XYZ file of N, CA, C and O in Angstrom:
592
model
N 15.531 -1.698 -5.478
C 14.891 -1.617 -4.175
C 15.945 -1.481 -3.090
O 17.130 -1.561 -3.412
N 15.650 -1.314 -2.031
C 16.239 -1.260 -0.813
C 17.450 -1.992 -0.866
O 17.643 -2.769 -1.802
N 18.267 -1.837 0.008
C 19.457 -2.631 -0.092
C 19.248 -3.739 0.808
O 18.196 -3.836 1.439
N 20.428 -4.802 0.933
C 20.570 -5.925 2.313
C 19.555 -5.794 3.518
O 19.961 -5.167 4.497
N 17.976 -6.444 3.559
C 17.514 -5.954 5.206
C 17.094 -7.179 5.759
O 16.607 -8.162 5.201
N 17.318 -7.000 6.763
C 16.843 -8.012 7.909
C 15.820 -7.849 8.622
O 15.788 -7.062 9.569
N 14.361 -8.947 8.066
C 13.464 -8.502 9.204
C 13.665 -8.741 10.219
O 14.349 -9.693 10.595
N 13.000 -7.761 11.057
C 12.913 -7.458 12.449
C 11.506 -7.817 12.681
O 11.546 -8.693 13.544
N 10.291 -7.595 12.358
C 8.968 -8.316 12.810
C 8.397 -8.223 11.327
O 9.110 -8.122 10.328
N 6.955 -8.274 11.331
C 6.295 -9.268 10.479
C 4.984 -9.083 10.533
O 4.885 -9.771 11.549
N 3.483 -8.635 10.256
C 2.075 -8.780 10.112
C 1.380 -9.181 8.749
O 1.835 -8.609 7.759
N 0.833 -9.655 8.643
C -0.045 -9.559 7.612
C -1.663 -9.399 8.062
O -1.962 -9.081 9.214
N -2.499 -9.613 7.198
C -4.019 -8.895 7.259
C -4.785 -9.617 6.001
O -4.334 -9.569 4.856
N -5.913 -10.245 6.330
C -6.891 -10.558 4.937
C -8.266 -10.232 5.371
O -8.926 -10.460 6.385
N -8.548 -9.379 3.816
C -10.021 -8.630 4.793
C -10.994 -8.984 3.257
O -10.307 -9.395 2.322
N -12.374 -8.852 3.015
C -13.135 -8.922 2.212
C -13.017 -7.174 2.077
O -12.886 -6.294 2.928
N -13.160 -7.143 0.219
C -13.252 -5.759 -0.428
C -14.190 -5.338 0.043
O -15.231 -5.446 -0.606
N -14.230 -4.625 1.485
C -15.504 -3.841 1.635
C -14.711 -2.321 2.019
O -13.732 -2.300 2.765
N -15.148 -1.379 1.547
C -15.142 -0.259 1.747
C -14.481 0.398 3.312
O -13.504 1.120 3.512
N -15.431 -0.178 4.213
C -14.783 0.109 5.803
C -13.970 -0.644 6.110
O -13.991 -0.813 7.329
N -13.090 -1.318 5.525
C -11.941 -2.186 5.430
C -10.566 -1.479 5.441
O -9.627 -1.782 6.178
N -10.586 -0.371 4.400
C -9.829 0.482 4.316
C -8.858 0.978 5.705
O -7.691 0.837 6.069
N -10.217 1.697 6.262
C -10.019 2.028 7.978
C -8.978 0.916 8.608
O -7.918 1.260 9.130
N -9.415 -0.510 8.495
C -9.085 -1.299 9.553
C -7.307 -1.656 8.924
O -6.345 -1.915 9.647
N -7.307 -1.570 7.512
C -5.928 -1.813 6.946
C -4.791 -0.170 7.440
O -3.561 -0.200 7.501
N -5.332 0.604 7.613
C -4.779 2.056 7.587
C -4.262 1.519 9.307
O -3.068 1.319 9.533
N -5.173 1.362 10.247
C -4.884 1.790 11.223
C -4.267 0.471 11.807
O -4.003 0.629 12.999
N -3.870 -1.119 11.217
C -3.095 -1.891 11.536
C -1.724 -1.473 11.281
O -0.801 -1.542 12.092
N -1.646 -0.880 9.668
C -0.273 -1.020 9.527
C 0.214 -0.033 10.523
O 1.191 -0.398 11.177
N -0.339 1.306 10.801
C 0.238 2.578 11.483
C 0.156 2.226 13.050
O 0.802 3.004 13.753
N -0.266 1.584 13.469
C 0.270 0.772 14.409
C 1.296 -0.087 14.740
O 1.806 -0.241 15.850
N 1.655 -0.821 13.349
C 2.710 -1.676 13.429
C 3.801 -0.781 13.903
O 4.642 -0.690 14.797
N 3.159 0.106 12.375
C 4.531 0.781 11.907
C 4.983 1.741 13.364
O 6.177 1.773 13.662
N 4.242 2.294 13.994
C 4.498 2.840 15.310
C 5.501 2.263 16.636
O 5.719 2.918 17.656
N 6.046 0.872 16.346
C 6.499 0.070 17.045
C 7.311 0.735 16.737
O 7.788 0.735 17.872
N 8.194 1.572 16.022
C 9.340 1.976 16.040
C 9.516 3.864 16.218
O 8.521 4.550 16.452
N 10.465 4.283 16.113
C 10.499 5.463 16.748
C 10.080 6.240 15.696
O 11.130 6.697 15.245
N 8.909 6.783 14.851
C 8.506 7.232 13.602
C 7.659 8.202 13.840
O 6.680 8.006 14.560
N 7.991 9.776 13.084
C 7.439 11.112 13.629
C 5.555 10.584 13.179
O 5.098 9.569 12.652
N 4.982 11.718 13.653
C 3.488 11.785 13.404
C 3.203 11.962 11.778
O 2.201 11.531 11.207
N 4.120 12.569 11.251
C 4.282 13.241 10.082
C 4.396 11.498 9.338
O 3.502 11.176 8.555
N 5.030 10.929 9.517
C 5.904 9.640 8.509
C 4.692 8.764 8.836
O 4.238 8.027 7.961
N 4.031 8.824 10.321
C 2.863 7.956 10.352
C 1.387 8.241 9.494
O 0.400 7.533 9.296
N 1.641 9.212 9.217
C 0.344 9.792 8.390
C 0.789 9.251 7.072
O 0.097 8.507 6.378
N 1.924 9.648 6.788
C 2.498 9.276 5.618
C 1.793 7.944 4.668
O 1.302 7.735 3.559
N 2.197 7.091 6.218
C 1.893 5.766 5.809
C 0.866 5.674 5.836
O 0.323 5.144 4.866
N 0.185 6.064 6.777
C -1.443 5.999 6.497
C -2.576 6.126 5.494
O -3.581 5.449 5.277
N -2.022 7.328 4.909
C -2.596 7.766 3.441
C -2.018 6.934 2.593
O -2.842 6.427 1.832
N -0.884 6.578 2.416
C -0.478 5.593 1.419
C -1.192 4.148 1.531
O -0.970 3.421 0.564
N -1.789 3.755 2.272
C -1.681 2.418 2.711
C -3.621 2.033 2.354
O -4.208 1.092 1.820
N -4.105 3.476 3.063
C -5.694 4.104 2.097
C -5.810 3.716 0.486
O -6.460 2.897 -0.164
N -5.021 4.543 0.251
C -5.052 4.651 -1.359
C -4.447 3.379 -1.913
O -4.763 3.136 -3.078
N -3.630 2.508 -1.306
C -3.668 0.926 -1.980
C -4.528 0.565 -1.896
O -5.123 0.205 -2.911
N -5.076 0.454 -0.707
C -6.181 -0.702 -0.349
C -7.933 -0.412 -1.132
O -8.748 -1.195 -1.621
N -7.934 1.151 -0.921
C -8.860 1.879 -2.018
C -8.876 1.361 -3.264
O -9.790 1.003 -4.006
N -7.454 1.392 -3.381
C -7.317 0.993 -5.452
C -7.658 -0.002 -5.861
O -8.233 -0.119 -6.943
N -7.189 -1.595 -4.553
C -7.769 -2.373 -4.674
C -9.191 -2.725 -4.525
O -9.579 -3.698 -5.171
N -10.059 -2.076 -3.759
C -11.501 -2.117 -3.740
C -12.013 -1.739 -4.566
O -12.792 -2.432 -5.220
N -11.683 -0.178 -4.893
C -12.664 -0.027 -6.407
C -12.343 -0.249 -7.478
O -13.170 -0.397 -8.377
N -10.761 -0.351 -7.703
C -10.183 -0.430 -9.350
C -10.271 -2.244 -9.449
O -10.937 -2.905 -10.247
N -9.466 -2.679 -8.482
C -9.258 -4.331 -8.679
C -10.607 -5.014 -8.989
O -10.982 -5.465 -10.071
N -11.314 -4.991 -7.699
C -12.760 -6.029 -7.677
C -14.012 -4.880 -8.284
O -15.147 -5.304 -8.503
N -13.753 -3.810 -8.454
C -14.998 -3.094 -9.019
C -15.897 -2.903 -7.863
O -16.819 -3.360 -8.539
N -16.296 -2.723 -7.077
C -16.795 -2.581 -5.673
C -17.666 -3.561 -5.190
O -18.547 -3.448 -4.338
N -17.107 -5.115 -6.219
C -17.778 -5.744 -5.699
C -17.111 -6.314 -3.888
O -15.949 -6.272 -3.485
N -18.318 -6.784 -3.175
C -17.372 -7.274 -1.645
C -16.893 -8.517 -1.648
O -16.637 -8.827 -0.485
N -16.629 -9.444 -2.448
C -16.616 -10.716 -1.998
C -15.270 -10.960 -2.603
O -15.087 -12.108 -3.007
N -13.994 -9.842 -2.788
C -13.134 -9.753 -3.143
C -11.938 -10.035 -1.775
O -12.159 -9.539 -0.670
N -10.936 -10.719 -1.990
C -9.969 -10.735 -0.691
C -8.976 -9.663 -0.918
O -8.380 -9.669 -1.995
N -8.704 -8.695 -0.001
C -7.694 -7.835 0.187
C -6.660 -8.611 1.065
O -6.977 -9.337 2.008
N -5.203 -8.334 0.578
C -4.197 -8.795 1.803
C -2.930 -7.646 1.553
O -2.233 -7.190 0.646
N -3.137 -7.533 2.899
C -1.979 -6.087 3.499
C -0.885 -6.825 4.279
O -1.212 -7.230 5.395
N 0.153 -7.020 3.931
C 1.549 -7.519 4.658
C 2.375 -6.090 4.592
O 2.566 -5.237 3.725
N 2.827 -6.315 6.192
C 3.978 -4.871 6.777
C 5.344 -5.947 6.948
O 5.061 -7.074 7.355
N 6.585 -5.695 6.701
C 7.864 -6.033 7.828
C 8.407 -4.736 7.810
O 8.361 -3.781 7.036
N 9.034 -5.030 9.095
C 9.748 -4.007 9.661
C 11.134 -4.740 9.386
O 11.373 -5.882 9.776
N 12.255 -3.728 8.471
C 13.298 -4.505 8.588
C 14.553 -3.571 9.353
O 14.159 -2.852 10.272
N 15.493 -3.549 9.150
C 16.939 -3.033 9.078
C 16.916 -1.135 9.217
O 17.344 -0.228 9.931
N 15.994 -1.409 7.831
C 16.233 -0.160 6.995
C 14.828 0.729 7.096
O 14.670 1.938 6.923
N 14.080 -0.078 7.364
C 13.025 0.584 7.096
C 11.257 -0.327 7.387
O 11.258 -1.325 8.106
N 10.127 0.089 6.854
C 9.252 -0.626 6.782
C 8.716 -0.675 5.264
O 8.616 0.237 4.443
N 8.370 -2.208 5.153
C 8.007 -2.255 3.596
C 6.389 -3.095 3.778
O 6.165 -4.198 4.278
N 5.691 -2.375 3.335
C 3.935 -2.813 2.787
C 3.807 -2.929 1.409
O 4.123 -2.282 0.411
N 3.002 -4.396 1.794
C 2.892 -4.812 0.317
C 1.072 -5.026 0.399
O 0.708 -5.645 1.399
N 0.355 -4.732 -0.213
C -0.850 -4.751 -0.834
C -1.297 -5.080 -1.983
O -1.173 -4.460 -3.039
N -2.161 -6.687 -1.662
C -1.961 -7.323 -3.475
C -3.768 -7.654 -3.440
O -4.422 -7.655 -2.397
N -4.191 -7.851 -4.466
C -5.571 -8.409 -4.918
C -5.724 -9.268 -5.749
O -4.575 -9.556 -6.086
N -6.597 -10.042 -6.462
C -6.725 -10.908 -6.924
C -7.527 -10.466 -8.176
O -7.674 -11.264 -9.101
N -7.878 -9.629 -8.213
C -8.988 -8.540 -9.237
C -8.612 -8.323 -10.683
O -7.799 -8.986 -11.327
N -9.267 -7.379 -11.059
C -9.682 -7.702 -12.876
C -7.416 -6.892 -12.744
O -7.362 -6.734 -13.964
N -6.680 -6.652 -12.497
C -5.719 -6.410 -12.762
C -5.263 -4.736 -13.309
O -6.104 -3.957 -12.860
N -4.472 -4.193 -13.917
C -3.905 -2.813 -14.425
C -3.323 -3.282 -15.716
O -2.123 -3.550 -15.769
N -4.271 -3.424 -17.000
C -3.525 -3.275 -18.042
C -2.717 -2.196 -18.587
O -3.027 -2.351 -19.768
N -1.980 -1.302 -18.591
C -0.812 0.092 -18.566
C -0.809 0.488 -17.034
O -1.521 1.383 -16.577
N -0.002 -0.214 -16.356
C 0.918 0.269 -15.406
C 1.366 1.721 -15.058
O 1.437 2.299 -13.973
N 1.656 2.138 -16.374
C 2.360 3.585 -16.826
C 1.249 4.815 -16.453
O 1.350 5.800 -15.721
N 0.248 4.347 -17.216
C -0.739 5.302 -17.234
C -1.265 5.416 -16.378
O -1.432 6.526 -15.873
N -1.897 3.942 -15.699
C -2.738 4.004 -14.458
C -1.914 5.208 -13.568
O -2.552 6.034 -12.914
N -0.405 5.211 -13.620
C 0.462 5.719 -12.209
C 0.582 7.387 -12.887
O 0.855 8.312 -12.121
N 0.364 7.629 -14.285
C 0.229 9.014 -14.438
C -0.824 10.100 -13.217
O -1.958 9.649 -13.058
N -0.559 11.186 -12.556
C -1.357 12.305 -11.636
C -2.903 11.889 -12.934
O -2.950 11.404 -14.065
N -3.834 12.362 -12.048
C -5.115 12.991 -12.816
C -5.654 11.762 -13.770
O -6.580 11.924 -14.565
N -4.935 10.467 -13.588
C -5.594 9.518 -14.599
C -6.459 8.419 -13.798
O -6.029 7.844 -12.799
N -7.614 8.219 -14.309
C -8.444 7.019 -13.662
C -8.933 6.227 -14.440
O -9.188 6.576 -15.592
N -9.243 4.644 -13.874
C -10.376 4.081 -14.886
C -11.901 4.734 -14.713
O -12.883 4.520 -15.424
N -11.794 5.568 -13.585
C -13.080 5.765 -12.811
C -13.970 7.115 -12.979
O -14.504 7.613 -11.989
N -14.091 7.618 -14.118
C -14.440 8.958 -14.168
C -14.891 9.439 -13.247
O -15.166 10.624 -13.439
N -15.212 8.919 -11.859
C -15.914 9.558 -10.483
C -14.659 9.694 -9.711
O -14.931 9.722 -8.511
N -13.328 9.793 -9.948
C -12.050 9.529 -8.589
C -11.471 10.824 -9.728
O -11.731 11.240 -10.857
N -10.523 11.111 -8.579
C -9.685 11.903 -8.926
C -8.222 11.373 -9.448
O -7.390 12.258 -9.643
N -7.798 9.917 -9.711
C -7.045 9.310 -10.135
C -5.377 10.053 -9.175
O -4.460 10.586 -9.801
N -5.381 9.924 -7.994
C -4.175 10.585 -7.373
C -3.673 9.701 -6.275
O -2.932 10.141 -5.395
N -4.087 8.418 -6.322
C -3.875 7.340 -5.765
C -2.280 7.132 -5.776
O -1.293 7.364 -5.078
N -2.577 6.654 -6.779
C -0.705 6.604 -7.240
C 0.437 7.676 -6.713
O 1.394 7.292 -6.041
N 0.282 8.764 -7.007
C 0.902 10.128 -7.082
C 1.191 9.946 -5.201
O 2.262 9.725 -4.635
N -0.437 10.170 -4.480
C -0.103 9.974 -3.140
C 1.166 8.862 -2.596
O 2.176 9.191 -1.974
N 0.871 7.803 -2.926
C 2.119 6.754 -2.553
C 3.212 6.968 -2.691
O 4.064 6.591 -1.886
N 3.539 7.835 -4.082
C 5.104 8.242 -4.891
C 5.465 8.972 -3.786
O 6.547 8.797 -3.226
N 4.459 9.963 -3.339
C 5.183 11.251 -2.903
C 5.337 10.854 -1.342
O 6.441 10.977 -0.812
N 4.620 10.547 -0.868
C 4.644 9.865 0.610
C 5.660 8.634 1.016
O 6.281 8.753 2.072
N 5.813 7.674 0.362
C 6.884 6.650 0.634
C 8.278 7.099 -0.273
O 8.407 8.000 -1.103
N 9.283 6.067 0.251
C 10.326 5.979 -0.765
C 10.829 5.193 -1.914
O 11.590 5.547 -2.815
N 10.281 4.113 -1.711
C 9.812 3.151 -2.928
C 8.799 2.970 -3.274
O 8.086 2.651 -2.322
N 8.000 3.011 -4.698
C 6.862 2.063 -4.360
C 7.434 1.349 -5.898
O 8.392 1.638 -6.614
N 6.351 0.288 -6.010
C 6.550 -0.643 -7.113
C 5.546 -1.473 -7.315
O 5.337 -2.394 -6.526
N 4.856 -1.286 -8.298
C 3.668 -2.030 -9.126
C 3.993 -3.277 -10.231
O 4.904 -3.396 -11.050
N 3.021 -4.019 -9.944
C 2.700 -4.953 -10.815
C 1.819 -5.679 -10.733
O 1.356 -6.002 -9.640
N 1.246 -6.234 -12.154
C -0.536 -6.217 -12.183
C -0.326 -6.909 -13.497
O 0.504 -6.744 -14.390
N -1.612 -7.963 -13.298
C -1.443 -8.825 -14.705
C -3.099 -9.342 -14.956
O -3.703 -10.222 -14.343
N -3.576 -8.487 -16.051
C -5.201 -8.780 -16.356
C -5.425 -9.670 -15.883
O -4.518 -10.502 -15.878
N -6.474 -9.965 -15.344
C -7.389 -10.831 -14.721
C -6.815 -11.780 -13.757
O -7.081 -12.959 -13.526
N -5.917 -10.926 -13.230
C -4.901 -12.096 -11.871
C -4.712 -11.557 -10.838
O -4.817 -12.130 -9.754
N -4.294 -9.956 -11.040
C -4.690 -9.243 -9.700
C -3.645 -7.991 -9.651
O -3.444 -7.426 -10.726
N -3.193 -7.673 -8.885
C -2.211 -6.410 -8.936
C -1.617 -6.620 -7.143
O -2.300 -6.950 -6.174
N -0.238 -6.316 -7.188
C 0.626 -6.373 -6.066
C 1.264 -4.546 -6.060
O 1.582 -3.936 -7.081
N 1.291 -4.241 -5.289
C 1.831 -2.987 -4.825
C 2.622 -3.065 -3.293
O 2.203 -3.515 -2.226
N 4.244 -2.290 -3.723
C 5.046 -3.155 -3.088
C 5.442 -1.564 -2.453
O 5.961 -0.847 -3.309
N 5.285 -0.959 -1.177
C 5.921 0.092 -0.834
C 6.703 0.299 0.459
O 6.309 0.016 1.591
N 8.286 1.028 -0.008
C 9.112 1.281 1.487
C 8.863 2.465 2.133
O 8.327 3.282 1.385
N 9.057 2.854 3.248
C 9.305 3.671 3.983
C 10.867 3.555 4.980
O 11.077 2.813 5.940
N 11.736 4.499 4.386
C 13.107 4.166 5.259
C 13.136 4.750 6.149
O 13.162 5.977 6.063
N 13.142 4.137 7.316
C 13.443 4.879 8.315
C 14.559 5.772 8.765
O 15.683 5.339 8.511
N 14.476 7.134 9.490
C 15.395 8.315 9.574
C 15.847 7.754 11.028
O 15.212 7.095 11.851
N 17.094 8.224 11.044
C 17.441 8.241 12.302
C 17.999 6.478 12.936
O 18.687 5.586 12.439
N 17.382 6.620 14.041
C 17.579 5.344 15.107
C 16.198 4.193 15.232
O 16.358 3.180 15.913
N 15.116 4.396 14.659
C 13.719 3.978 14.388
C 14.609 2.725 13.973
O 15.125 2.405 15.044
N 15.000 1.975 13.150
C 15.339 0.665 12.938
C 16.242 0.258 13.593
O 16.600 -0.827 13.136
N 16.806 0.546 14.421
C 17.556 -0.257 15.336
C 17.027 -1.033 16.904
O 17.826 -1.697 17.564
């Protein structure tokens, strides 16, 4: 992961697995994340990435049930911004596979959840343990003067 960082600020977020939740997690972090000098392009970035966690956790984690807790934590450090998105839900037994393009538990999704995050951030990092929940850990480094 990232090298030596020092946070610089700090949010977190706990929402019930509901569907229009998504929205409200997308447009906290890209706000946060806006506190710093970050093109339109890198904010979308994050945006779609931050969708497709919180998505994965609504329908893959809790199964669409609502009475599931979502929690979205942003810091802004040194280097960059890092979001972490964890659940408490039925978990990702193959890690590997789940993160393969075109694979779902969901025969109704297009399974590109994953793929989106890879290609949009600069780290991401999974881990998920049956019936305990799944954490998804992603950076965005900032270009330029944005972290200072």
């Amino acid at each position: 992961m990232a090298g030596e960082m020092q946070v610089k600020n700090s949010m977190a977020l706990e929402f019930l697995s509901l569907p229009e939740n998504v929205g409200l997690a997308r447009v906290a972090v890209a706000t946060f994340a806006a506190q710093v000098d970050m093109t339109l392009n890198e904010l979308e970035e994050i945006k779609v990435a931050v969708s497709e966690a919180v998505s994965n956790a609504i329908i893959h984690g809790y199964r669409g049930e609502p009475s599931g807790i979502v929690r979205v934590a942003a810091e802004r450090t040194t280097t960059g911004l890092v979001i972490i998105v964890e659940d408490k839900g039925c978990g990702i037994p193959d890690i590997a596979l789940a993160m393969q393009p075109a694979y779902s538990s969901d025969p109704e999704r297009m399974g590109l959840g994953f793929s989106f995050m890879q290609s949009f951030m600069d780290e991401l990092e999974v881990t998920s343990e049956v019936n305990r929940g799944t954490r998804v850990r992603m950076f965005k480094a900032f270009k330029g003067e944005a972290g200072k």
